Amino acid sequence: MDLSGIGAVLFDMDGTLVDSDAAVERAWERWASEYAVEPAAALAIAHGRPADQTIRRLLPALDDVAVAVAAARQLALQYDDLSDVTATPGAHELLSTLARLGLPWAVVTSADVRLAEARLGAASIAPPVLVTVEDVREGKPAPEGYLRAAALLDVSPARCLVVEDAEVGLRAGRAAGAMIAALKGLDGDVRLDDLGQLARQFEAATAAS
């Protein structure tokens, strides 16, 4: 894909910019044991999706109040679990490349602002624009978060590259009308092994233009 027309990059957080997969899984496994849910069932659908959406699918009999309580408990299990949270391979290289090229970027996450700031801080990443689940009415796979980030950066969604590691996030990016860079073997306009690969692709596109 030709990256020369990209005007901004919109990143998912967990599993994309921040390696927090182990922390996410520990929190869901503990939550599942508390709520008598099969942990594998929770982990199969939790990545990239807001906690309340996951809980509604796992426990459809819960009313709105009970879902909110369960979601708050799930997030509480994650807030202080930062021991092995770090930047993903190539993340800092890519962010340095974007800064050098003058390309704006944002983070769009299904986490709340407290958790997002904690994990990004642990990874030494300070996004110029951060859109969390608290900033939108509908979380991923709805496109609202990515549309909001594009608007805040004043870049058309069609000129944005969404970088994701979960199918639910890829669906959100596609629905926003953005181009897609996919990690972890998922299908996108660009398939990535790590973020350093994307940094080199941006450098090559700039050199060729």
Short mmCIF file of C-alpha atoms in Angstrom, two decimals:
data_model
loop_
_atom_site.label_atom_id
_atom_site.label_comp_id
_atom_site.label_asym_id
_atom_site.label_seq_id
_atom_site.Cartn_x
_atom_site.Cartn_y
_atom_site.Cartn_z
CA MET A 1 0.00 0.00 0.00
CA ASP A 2 1.20 3.53 -0.80
CA LEU A 3 1.63 5.35 2.52
CA SER A 4 2.54 8.69 0.95
CA GLY A 5 -1.08 9.90 1.19
CA ILE A 6 -1.47 9.13 4.89
CA GLY A 7 -2.18 12.26 6.92
CA ALA A 8 -2.43 10.76 10.42
CA VAL A 9 -2.00 7.48 12.26
CA LEU A 10 -4.59 6.25 14.76
CA PHE A 11 -3.40 3.55 17.15
CA ASP A 12 -5.21 1.06 19.28
CA MET A 13 -3.50 0.79 22.68
CA ASP A 14 -3.51 -2.70 24.22
CA GLY A 15 -1.56 -5.15 22.11
CA THR A 16 -0.73 -2.49 19.52
CA LEU A 17 1.29 0.30 21.16
CA VAL A 18 1.40 -1.26 24.62
CA ASP A 19 2.21 -4.88 25.41
CA SER A 20 -0.37 -5.47 28.11
CA ASP A 21 -1.80 -8.77 26.94
CA ALA A 22 -0.69 -10.67 30.03
CA ALA A 23 -2.19 -8.06 32.37
CA VAL A 24 -5.46 -8.02 30.42
CA GLU A 25 -5.70 -11.80 30.55
CA ARG A 26 -4.91 -11.97 34.28
CA ALA A 27 -7.67 -9.48 35.01
CA TRP A 28 -10.25 -11.30 32.89
CA GLU A 29 -9.30 -14.67 34.37
CA ARG A 30 -9.74 -13.37 37.92
CA TRP A 31 -13.00 -11.60 37.00
CA ALA A 32 -14.31 -14.78 35.34
CA SER A 33 -13.63 -16.80 38.49
CA GLU A 34 -15.53 -14.24 40.57
CA TYR A 35 -18.53 -14.27 38.22
CA ALA A 36 -18.60 -18.02 37.52
CA VAL A 37 -17.73 -17.55 33.86
CA GLU A 38 -15.45 -19.89 31.91
CA PRO A 39 -12.17 -17.93 31.58
CA ALA A 40 -11.55 -19.17 28.03
CA ALA A 41 -14.94 -17.81 26.98
CA ALA A 42 -14.07 -14.38 28.36
CA LEU A 43 -10.62 -14.29 26.79
CA ALA A 44 -12.02 -15.35 23.42
CA ILE A 45 -13.98 -12.10 23.04
CA ALA A 46 -12.46 -9.59 25.48
CA HIS A 47 -9.47 -8.24 23.54
CA GLY A 48 -10.14 -4.83 22.01
CA ARG A 49 -13.73 -4.64 23.19
CA PRO A 50 -15.10 -2.40 25.99
CA ALA A 51 -15.63 -4.36 29.21
CA ASP A 52 -19.37 -3.74 29.35
CA GLN A 53 -19.85 -5.14 25.83
CA THR A 54 -17.91 -8.27 26.72
CA ILE A 55 -19.89 -8.73 29.94
CA ARG A 56 -23.23 -8.34 28.17
CA ARG A 57 -22.26 -11.15 25.82
CA LEU A 58 -21.01 -13.39 28.62
CA LEU A 59 -23.85 -12.69 31.05
CA PRO A 60 -26.89 -11.61 29.00
CA ALA A 61 -29.24 -11.92 31.97
CA LEU A 62 -27.61 -9.01 33.83
CA ASP A 63 -29.46 -5.69 33.87
CA ASP A 64 -27.74 -2.38 33.13
CA VAL A 65 -26.86 -1.68 36.76
CA ALA A 66 -25.34 -5.12 37.26
CA VAL A 67 -23.37 -4.80 34.01
CA ALA A 68 -21.96 -1.46 35.18
CA VAL A 69 -20.91 -2.98 38.52
CA ALA A 70 -19.30 -5.97 36.81
CA ALA A 71 -17.48 -3.74 34.32
CA ALA A 72 -16.19 -1.51 37.12
CA ARG A 73 -14.87 -4.56 38.93
CA GLN A 74 -13.13 -5.80 35.80
CA LEU A 75 -11.39 -2.45 35.27
CA ALA A 76 -10.43 -2.24 38.95
CA LEU A 77 -8.53 -5.51 38.55
CA GLN A 78 -6.43 -3.90 35.81
CA TYR A 79 -5.54 -0.48 37.25
CA ASP A 80 -2.59 -1.51 39.39
CA ASP A 81 -1.38 -4.50 37.36
CA LEU A 82 1.47 -2.80 35.48
CA SER A 83 4.43 -4.98 36.43
CA ASP A 84 5.05 -6.33 32.93
CA VAL A 85 3.40 -3.61 30.84
CA THR A 86 5.79 -2.14 28.27
CA ALA A 87 5.88 -0.67 24.77
CA THR A 88 5.43 -3.19 21.96
CA PRO A 89 8.40 -3.96 19.68
CA GLY A 90 9.05 -1.04 17.34
CA ALA A 91 6.57 1.30 19.02
CA HIS A 92 9.07 3.98 20.00
CA GLU A 93 10.86 3.67 16.67
CA LEU A 94 7.58 4.28 14.83
CA LEU A 95 6.56 7.22 17.03
CA SER A 96 9.97 8.81 16.50
CA THR A 97 9.56 8.34 12.74
CA LEU A 98 6.12 9.97 12.79
CA ALA A 99 7.53 12.92 14.73
CA ARG A 100 10.39 13.30 12.27
CA LEU A 101 7.97 13.19 9.33
CA GLY A 102 5.54 15.60 10.96
CA LEU A 103 2.67 13.11 10.92
CA PRO A 104 0.09 13.54 13.71
CA TRP A 105 -1.11 10.53 15.68
CA ALA A 106 -3.62 9.55 18.32
CA VAL A 107 -4.53 6.62 20.54
CA VAL A 108 -8.08 5.21 20.47
CA THR A 109 -8.71 2.67 23.20
CA SER A 110 -11.53 0.68 24.78
CA ALA A 111 -9.96 1.37 28.19
CA ASP A 112 -11.07 4.24 30.41
CA VAL A 113 -8.81 7.26 30.85
CA ARG A 114 -7.34 6.09 34.18
CA LEU A 115 -6.26 2.74 32.77
CA ALA A 116 -5.10 4.22 29.47
CA GLU A 117 -2.90 6.82 31.15
CA ALA A 118 -1.47 4.19 33.54
CA ARG A 119 -0.53 1.77 30.77
CA LEU A 120 0.76 4.40 28.36
CA GLY A 121 2.80 5.88 31.19
CA ALA A 122 4.28 2.47 32.00
CA ALA A 123 5.29 2.21 28.32
CA SER A 124 6.72 5.78 28.29
CA ILE A 125 4.26 6.86 25.59
CA ALA A 126 2.55 10.26 25.72
CA PRO A 127 -0.07 10.57 22.96
CA PRO A 128 -0.93 14.06 21.72
CA VAL A 129 -4.56 12.93 21.42
CA LEU A 130 -6.18 10.21 23.52
CA VAL A 131 -9.72 8.94 22.91
CA THR A 132 -11.01 6.52 25.54
CA VAL A 133 -14.24 4.61 26.04
CA GLU A 134 -15.46 7.54 28.15
CA ASP A 135 -15.31 9.85 25.12
CA VAL A 136 -17.75 7.86 22.95
CA ARG A 137 -21.31 6.61 23.11
CA GLU A 138 -20.45 3.34 21.37
CA GLY A 139 -17.14 1.53 21.68
CA LYS A 140 -15.45 -0.66 19.11
CA PRO A 141 -16.54 -2.17 16.70
CA ALA A 142 -18.46 1.09 16.23
CA PRO A 143 -16.29 3.65 14.40
CA GLU A 144 -17.03 6.58 16.73
CA GLY A 145 -13.66 6.55 18.51
CA TYR A 146 -11.65 6.63 15.30
CA LEU A 147 -13.91 9.27 13.77
CA ARG A 148 -13.47 11.42 16.88
CA ALA A 149 -9.69 11.06 16.78
CA ALA A 150 -9.57 12.02 13.10
CA ALA A 151 -11.70 15.08 13.80
CA LEU A 152 -9.49 16.13 16.72
CA LEU A 153 -6.44 15.86 14.45
CA ASP A 154 -8.33 17.69 11.67
CA VAL A 155 -7.56 14.92 9.17
CA SER A 156 -10.14 13.20 6.97
CA PRO A 157 -10.73 9.59 8.08
CA ALA A 158 -9.96 8.50 4.52
CA ARG A 159 -6.40 9.83 4.99
CA CYS A 160 -5.92 8.07 8.33
CA LEU A 161 -4.17 4.77 8.93
CA VAL A 162 -5.67 2.75 11.78
CA VAL A 163 -3.23 0.35 13.46
CA GLU A 164 -4.89 -2.54 15.29
CA ASP A 165 -4.24 -6.02 16.68
CA ALA A 166 -7.85 -7.19 17.22
CA GLU A 167 -10.60 -7.92 14.73
CA VAL A 168 -13.11 -5.80 16.64
CA GLY A 169 -10.79 -2.79 16.21
CA LEU A 170 -10.18 -3.52 12.55
CA ARG A 171 -13.95 -3.47 12.03
CA ALA A 172 -14.10 -0.08 13.74
CA GLY A 173 -11.35 1.32 11.53
CA ARG A 174 -12.94 0.02 8.36
CA ALA A 175 -16.32 1.43 9.39
CA ALA A 176 -14.66 4.83 9.91
CA GLY A 177 -13.44 4.74 6.30
CA ALA A 178 -9.76 4.59 7.24
CA MET A 179 -6.99 2.44 5.82
CA ILE A 180 -5.93 -0.45 8.03
CA ALA A 181 -2.60 -1.79 9.29
CA ALA A 182 -3.09 -5.14 11.01
CA LEU A 183 -0.85 -6.94 13.50
CA LYS A 184 -0.84 -10.54 14.76
CA GLY A 185 -1.59 -12.13 11.41
CA LEU A 186 -4.86 -10.30 10.88
CA ASP A 187 -5.91 -9.03 7.46
CA GLY A 188 -5.56 -5.35 6.57
CA ASP A 189 -4.37 -3.03 3.83
CA VAL A 190 -0.96 -3.51 5.45
CA ARG A 191 0.05 -6.63 7.39
CA LEU A 192 2.65 -6.04 10.08
CA ASP A 193 4.95 -8.25 12.09
CA ASP A 194 5.74 -5.32 14.39
CA LEU A 195 5.59 -1.52 14.45
CA GLY A 196 9.19 -1.13 13.40
CA GLN A 197 8.19 -2.55 10.03
CA LEU A 198 5.64 0.25 9.63
CA ALA A 199 8.28 2.83 10.57
CA ARG A 200 10.49 1.59 7.76
CA GLN A 201 7.58 1.65 5.31
CA PHE A 202 6.86 5.28 6.15
CA GLU A 203 10.54 6.14 5.68
CA ALA A 204 10.57 4.40 2.29
CA ALA A 205 7.38 6.14 1.16
CA THR A 206 8.83 9.52 2.10
CA ALA A 207 12.10 8.81 0.29
CA ALA A 208 10.22 7.80 -2.85
CA SER A 209 7.95 10.84 -2.95
#
